[in-house]
Coordinates of C-alpha atoms in Angstrom, one line a residue:
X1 CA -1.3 -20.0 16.4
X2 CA -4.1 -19.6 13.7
X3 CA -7.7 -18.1 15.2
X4 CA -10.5 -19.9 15.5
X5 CA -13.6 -18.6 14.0
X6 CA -15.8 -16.8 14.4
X7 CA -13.9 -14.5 16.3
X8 CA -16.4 -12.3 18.4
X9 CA -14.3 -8.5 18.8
X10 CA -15.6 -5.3 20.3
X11 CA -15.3 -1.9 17.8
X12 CA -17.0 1.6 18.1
X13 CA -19.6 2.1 15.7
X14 CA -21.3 5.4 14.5
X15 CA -24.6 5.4 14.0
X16 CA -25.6 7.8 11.8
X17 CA -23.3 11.1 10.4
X18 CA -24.0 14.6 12.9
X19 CA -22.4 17.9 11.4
X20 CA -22.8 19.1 15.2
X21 CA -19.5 17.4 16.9
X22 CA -20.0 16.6 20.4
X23 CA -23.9 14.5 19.0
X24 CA -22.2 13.0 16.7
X25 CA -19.0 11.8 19.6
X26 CA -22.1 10.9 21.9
X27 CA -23.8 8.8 19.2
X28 CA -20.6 6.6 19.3
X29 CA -21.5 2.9 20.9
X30 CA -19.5 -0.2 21.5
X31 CA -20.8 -2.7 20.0
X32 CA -19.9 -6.8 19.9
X33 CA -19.2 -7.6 15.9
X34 CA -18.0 -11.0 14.5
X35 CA -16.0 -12.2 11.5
X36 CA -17.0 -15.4 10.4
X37 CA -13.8 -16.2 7.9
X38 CA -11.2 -14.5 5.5
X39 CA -12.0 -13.8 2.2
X40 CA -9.2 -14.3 -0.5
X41 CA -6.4 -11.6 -0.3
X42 CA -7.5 -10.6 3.4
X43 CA -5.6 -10.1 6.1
X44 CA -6.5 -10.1 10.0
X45 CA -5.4 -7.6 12.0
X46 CA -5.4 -8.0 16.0
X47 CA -4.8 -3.9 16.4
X48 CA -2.8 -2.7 19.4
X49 CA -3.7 1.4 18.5
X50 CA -5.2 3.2 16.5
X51 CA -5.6 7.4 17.1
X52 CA -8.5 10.2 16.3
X53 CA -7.2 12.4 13.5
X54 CA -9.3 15.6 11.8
X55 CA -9.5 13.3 9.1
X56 CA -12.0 10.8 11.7
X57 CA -13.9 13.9 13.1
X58 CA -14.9 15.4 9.6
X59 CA -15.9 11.5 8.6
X60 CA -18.1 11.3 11.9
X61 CA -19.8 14.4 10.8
X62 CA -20.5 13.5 7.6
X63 CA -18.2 16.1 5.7
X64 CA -15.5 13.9 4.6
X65 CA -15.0 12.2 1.0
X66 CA -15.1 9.0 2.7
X67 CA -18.7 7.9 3.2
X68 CA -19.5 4.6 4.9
X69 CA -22.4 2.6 4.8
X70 CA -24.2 2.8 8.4
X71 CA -23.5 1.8 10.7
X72 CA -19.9 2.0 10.5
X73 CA -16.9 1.9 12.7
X74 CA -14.7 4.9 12.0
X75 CA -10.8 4.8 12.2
X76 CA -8.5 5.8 9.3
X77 CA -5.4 4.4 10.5
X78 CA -3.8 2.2 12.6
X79 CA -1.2 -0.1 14.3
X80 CA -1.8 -4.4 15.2
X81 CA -0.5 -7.8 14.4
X82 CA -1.5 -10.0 11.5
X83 CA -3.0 -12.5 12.9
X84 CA -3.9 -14.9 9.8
X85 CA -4.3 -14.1 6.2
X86 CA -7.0 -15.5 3.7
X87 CA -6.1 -17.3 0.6
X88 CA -3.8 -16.2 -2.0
X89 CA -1.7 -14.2 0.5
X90 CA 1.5 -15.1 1.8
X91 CA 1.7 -16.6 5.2
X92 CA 4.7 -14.7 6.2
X93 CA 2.7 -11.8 7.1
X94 CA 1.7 -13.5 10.0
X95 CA 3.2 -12.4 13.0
X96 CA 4.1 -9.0 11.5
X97 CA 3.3 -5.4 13.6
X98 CA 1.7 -3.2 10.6
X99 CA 0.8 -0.1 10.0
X100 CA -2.6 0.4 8.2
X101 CA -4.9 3.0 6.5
X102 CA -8.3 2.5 5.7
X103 CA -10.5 5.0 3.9
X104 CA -12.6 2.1 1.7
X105 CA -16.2 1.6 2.5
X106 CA -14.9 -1.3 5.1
X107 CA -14.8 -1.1 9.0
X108 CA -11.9 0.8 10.1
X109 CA -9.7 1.2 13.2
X110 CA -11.3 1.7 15.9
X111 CA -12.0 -1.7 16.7
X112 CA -10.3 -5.0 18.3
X113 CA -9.8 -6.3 14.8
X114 CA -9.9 -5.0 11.6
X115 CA -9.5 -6.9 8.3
X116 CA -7.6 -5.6 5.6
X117 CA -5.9 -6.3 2.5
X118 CA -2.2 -6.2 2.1
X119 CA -2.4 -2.9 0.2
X120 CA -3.7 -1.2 2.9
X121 CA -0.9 -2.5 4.8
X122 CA 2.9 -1.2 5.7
X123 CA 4.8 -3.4 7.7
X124 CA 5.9 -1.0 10.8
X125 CA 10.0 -0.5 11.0
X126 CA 11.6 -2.4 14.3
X127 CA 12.4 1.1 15.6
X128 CA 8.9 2.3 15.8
X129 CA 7.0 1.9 18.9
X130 CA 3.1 0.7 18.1
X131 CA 2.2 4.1 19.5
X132 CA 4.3 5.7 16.8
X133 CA 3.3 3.0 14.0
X134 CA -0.4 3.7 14.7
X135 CA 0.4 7.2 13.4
X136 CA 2.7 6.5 10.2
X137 CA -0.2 6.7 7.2
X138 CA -2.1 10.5 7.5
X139 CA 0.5 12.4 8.8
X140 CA 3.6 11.6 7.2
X141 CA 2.3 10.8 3.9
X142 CA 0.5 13.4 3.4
X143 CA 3.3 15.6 4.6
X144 CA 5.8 13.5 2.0
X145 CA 2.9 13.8 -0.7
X146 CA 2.9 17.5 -0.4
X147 CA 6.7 17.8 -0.6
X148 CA 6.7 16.2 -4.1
X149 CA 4.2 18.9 -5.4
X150 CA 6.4 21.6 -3.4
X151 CA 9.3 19.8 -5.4
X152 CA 7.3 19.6 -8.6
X153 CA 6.3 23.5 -8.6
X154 CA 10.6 24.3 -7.9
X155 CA 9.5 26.3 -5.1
X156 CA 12.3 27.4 -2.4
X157 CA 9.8 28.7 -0.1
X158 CA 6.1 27.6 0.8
X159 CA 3.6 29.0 3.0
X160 CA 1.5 26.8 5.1
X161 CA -1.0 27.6 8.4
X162 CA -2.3 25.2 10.8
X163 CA 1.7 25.6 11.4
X164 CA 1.2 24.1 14.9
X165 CA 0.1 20.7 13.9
X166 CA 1.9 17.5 13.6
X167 CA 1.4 17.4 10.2
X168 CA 3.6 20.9 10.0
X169 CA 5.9 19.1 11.8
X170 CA 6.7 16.7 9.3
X171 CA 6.5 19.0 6.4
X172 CA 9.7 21.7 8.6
X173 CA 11.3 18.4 9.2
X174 CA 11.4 17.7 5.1
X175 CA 11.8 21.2 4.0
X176 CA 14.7 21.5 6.2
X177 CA 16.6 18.4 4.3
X178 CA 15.9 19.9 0.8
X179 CA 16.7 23.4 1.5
X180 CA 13.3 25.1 1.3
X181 CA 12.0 28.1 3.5
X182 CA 8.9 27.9 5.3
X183 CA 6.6 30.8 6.5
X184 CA 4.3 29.1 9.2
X185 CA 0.7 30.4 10.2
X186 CA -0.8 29.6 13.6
X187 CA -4.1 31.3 15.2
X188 CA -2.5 31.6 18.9
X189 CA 0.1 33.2 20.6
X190 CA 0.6 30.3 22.6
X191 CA 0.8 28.3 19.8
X192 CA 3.8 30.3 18.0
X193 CA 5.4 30.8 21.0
X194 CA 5.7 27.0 21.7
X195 CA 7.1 26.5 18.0
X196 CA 9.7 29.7 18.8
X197 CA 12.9 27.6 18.8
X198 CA 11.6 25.5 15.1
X199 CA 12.9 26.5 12.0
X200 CA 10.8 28.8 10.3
X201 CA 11.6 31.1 8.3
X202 CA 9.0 32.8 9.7
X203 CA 6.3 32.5 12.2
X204 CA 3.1 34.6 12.1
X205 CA -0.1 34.7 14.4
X206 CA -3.5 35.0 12.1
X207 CA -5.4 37.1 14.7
X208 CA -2.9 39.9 14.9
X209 CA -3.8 42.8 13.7
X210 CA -0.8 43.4 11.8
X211 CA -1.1 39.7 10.1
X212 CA -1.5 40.6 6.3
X213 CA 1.1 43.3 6.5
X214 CA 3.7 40.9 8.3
X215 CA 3.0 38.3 5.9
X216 CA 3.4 40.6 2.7
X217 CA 6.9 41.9 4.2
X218 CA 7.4 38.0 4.0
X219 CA 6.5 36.8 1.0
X220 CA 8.6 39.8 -0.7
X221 CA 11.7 38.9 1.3
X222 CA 11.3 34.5 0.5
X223 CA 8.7 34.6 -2.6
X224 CA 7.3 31.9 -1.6
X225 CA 5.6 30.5 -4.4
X226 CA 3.4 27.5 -3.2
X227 CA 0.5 27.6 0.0
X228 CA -0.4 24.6 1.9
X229 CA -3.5 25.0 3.1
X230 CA -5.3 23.3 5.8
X231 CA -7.8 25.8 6.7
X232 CA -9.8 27.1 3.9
X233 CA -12.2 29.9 3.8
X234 CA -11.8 33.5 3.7
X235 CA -7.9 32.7 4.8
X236 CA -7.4 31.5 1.8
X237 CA -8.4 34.3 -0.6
X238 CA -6.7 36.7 2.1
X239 CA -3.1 34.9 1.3
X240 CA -3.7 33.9 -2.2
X241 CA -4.0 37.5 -2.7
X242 CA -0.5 38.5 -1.6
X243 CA 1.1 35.3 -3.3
X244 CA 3.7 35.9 -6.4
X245 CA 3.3 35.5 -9.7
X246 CA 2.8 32.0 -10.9
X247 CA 1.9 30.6 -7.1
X248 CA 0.2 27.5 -6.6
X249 CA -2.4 26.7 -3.6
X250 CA -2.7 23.3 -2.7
X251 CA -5.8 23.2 -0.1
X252 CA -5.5 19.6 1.9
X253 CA -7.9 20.5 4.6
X254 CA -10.8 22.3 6.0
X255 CA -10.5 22.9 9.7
X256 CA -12.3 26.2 9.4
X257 CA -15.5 24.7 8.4
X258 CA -16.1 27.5 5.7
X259 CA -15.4 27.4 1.7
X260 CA -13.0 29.3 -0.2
X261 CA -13.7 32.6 -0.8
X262 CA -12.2 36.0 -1.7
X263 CA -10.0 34.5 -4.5
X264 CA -10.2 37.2 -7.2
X265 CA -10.5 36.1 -10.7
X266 CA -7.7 38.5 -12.2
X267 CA -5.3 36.7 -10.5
X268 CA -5.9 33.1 -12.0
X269 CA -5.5 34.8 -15.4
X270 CA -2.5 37.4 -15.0
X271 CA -0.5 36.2 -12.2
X272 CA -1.1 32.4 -13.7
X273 CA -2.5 31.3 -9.6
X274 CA -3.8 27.8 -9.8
X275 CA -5.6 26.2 -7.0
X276 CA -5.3 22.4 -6.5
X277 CA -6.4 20.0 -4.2
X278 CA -4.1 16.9 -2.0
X279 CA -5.6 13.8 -1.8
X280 CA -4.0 11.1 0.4
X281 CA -6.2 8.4 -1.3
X282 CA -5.4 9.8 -4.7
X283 CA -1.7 9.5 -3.6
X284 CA -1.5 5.8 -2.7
X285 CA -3.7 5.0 -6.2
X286 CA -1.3 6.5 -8.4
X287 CA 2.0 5.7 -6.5
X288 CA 3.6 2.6 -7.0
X289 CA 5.3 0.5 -4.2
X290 CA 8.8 1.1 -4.4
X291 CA 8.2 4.7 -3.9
X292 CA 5.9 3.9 -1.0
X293 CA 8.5 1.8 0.7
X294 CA 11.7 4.5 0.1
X295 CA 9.0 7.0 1.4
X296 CA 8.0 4.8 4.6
X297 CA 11.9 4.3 5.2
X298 CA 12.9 7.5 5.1
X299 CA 9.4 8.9 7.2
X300 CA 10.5 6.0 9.6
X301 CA 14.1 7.0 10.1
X302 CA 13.0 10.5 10.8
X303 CA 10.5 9.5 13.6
X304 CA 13.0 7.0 15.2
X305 CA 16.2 9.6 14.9
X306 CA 13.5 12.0 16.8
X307 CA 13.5 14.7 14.3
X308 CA 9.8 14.7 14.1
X309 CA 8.1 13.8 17.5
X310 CA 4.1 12.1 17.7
X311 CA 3.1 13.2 21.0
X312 CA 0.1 11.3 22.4
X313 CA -2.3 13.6 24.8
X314 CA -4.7 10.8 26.2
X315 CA -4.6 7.3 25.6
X316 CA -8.0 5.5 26.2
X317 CA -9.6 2.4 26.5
X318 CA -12.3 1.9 23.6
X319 CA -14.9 2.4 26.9
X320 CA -13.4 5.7 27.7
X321 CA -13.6 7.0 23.8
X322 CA -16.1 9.8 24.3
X323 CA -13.7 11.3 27.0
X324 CA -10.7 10.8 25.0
X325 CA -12.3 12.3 22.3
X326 CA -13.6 15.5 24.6
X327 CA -10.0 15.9 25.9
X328 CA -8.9 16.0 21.9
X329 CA -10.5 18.3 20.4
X330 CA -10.2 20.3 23.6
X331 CA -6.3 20.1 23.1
X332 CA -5.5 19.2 19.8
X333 CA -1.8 21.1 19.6
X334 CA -1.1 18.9 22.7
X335 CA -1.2 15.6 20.7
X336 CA -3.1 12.7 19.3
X337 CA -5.7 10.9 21.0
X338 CA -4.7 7.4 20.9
X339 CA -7.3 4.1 21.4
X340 CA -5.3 1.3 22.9
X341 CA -6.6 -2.4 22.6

């Protein structure tokens, strides 16, 4: 049944941007919004969940690429149900679950409704729970994206830290099927212990003392020739300096809050090290839709044969946000935060 409008919907909205995470959590208000009509070639989406990625926290404190005008409701991806669609799109994408990612200067996910276009737009696989769908875009595409350059360099072995996340997950789960090694890098002993039984080649805790000599007696043994990096700063020089000849970095995150550093200037010119950024935005511009869709069917069957697992930590109201989002970052190894609607 078509919508009447003006549809009145409830979304978070920030504010204003806070480097300092817990203000800039508080700052978060509910807020009524309403959409008036569809513009040509937009879809309505009546969202069923959408979670809190690194991705969301970084945009909330104002350090991400993605700026928004303020106020702005944050939320990079998402799950719902198009509920109508504007002119020049076909009506047969009502009544479809999607997944969607959002990273334009629009309203994002973290609201009732969200209104996107149909490039923005996956439809979700039958097998996928909306949990599960809510969390198809950042994750898995990145992960897929980062394969290709892993594919791209001919590397048989990567490195990559933050080893612990979901993210990680997918990237073992995709190294696995193509035959490459993978030297993981976590921060706890906790954390490697949980992933004990996954299939690194091998696992390493940063804070050891031992760490750089562990990870030397590594690299000789795999040569690993690519680094995925999701932590920057001093990390990064500290590895790139073991690295083989001809190594790439690829640097897709941040969590460390620091910039590069210790990356000596001999190696970019006689061991040929290159340093490159991932960008998931970049990715979707420049890839064209068949290989999207072989990418969201194989990313799908690999969630729904449980060979990579989306574990959800708290699931919250849009009232209960600020706690949800306390319990996150308290917990973030634990799984997502999810918003249901």
């Amino acid at each position: 049944m078509k919508p009447h409008y003006p549809i009145h919907y409830r979304a978070a909205e920030l504010p204003s941007y806070n480097a300092n995470t817990l203000r800039a959590m508080l700052s978060l208000r509910i807020t009524e919004k309403e959409i008036k009509s569809l513009g040509v070639g937009q879809l309505l989406v009546k969202m069923e969940a959408a979670p809190c990625n690194p991705s969301d926290i970084a945009f909330m404190q104002g350090g991400y690429n993605v700026v928004k005008a303020l106020p702005a409701v944050p939320g990079f991806e998402g799950c719902g149900i198009v509920a109508d669609v504007g002119e020049g799109v076909d009506s047969e994408w009502i009544g479809k679950r999607v997944s969607l990612f959002i990273q334009g200067n629009e309203d994002g996910s973290w609201a009732e409704y969200v209104v996107s276009t149909s490039e923005q737009l996956i439809p979700a696989a039958k097998e996928l729970s909306a949990e599960q769908a809510s969390m198809f875009f950042v994750n898995p595409f990145t992960a897929w994206g980062l394969m290709e350059m892993v594919a791209a360099h001919g590397a048989s072995c990567f490195v990559i830290n933050a080893a612990g996340s979901r993210l990680s997950e997918y990237l073992l789960a995709l190294a696995k099927e193509n035959g490459v090694a993978v030297i993981g890098i976590v921060r706890k002993e906790q954390t490697a212990a949980a992933l004990a039984n996954k299939s690194f080649a091998g696992l390493l805790v940063s804070t050891d003392n031992d760490f750089a000599a562990k990870l030397s007696d590594l690299i000789a043994k795999y040569n690993p020739t690519i680094f995925l990096d999701a932590v920057a700063g001093e990390q990064t020089g500290m590895i790139a300096g073991l690295m083989p000849f001809n190594s790439k970095i690829v640097v897709y995150g941040g969590l460390s809050g620091k910039e590069i550093s210790g990356i000596n200037s001999l190696q970019l010119i006689f061991k040929k090290l290159t340093i490159t950024g991932f960008d998931l935005n970049a990715w979707f511009a420049n890839t064209d839709d068949k290989r999207k869709m072989l990418a969201a069917e194989h990313l799908s069957a690999l969630i729904a044969e449980k060979k990579v697992q989306n574990p959800v930590s708290i699931t919250v109201a849009l009232d209960a946000l600020v706690q949800g989002l306390r319990h996150y970052l308290g917990s973030m190894s634990e799984g997502k935060m999810l918003i249901r609607f």
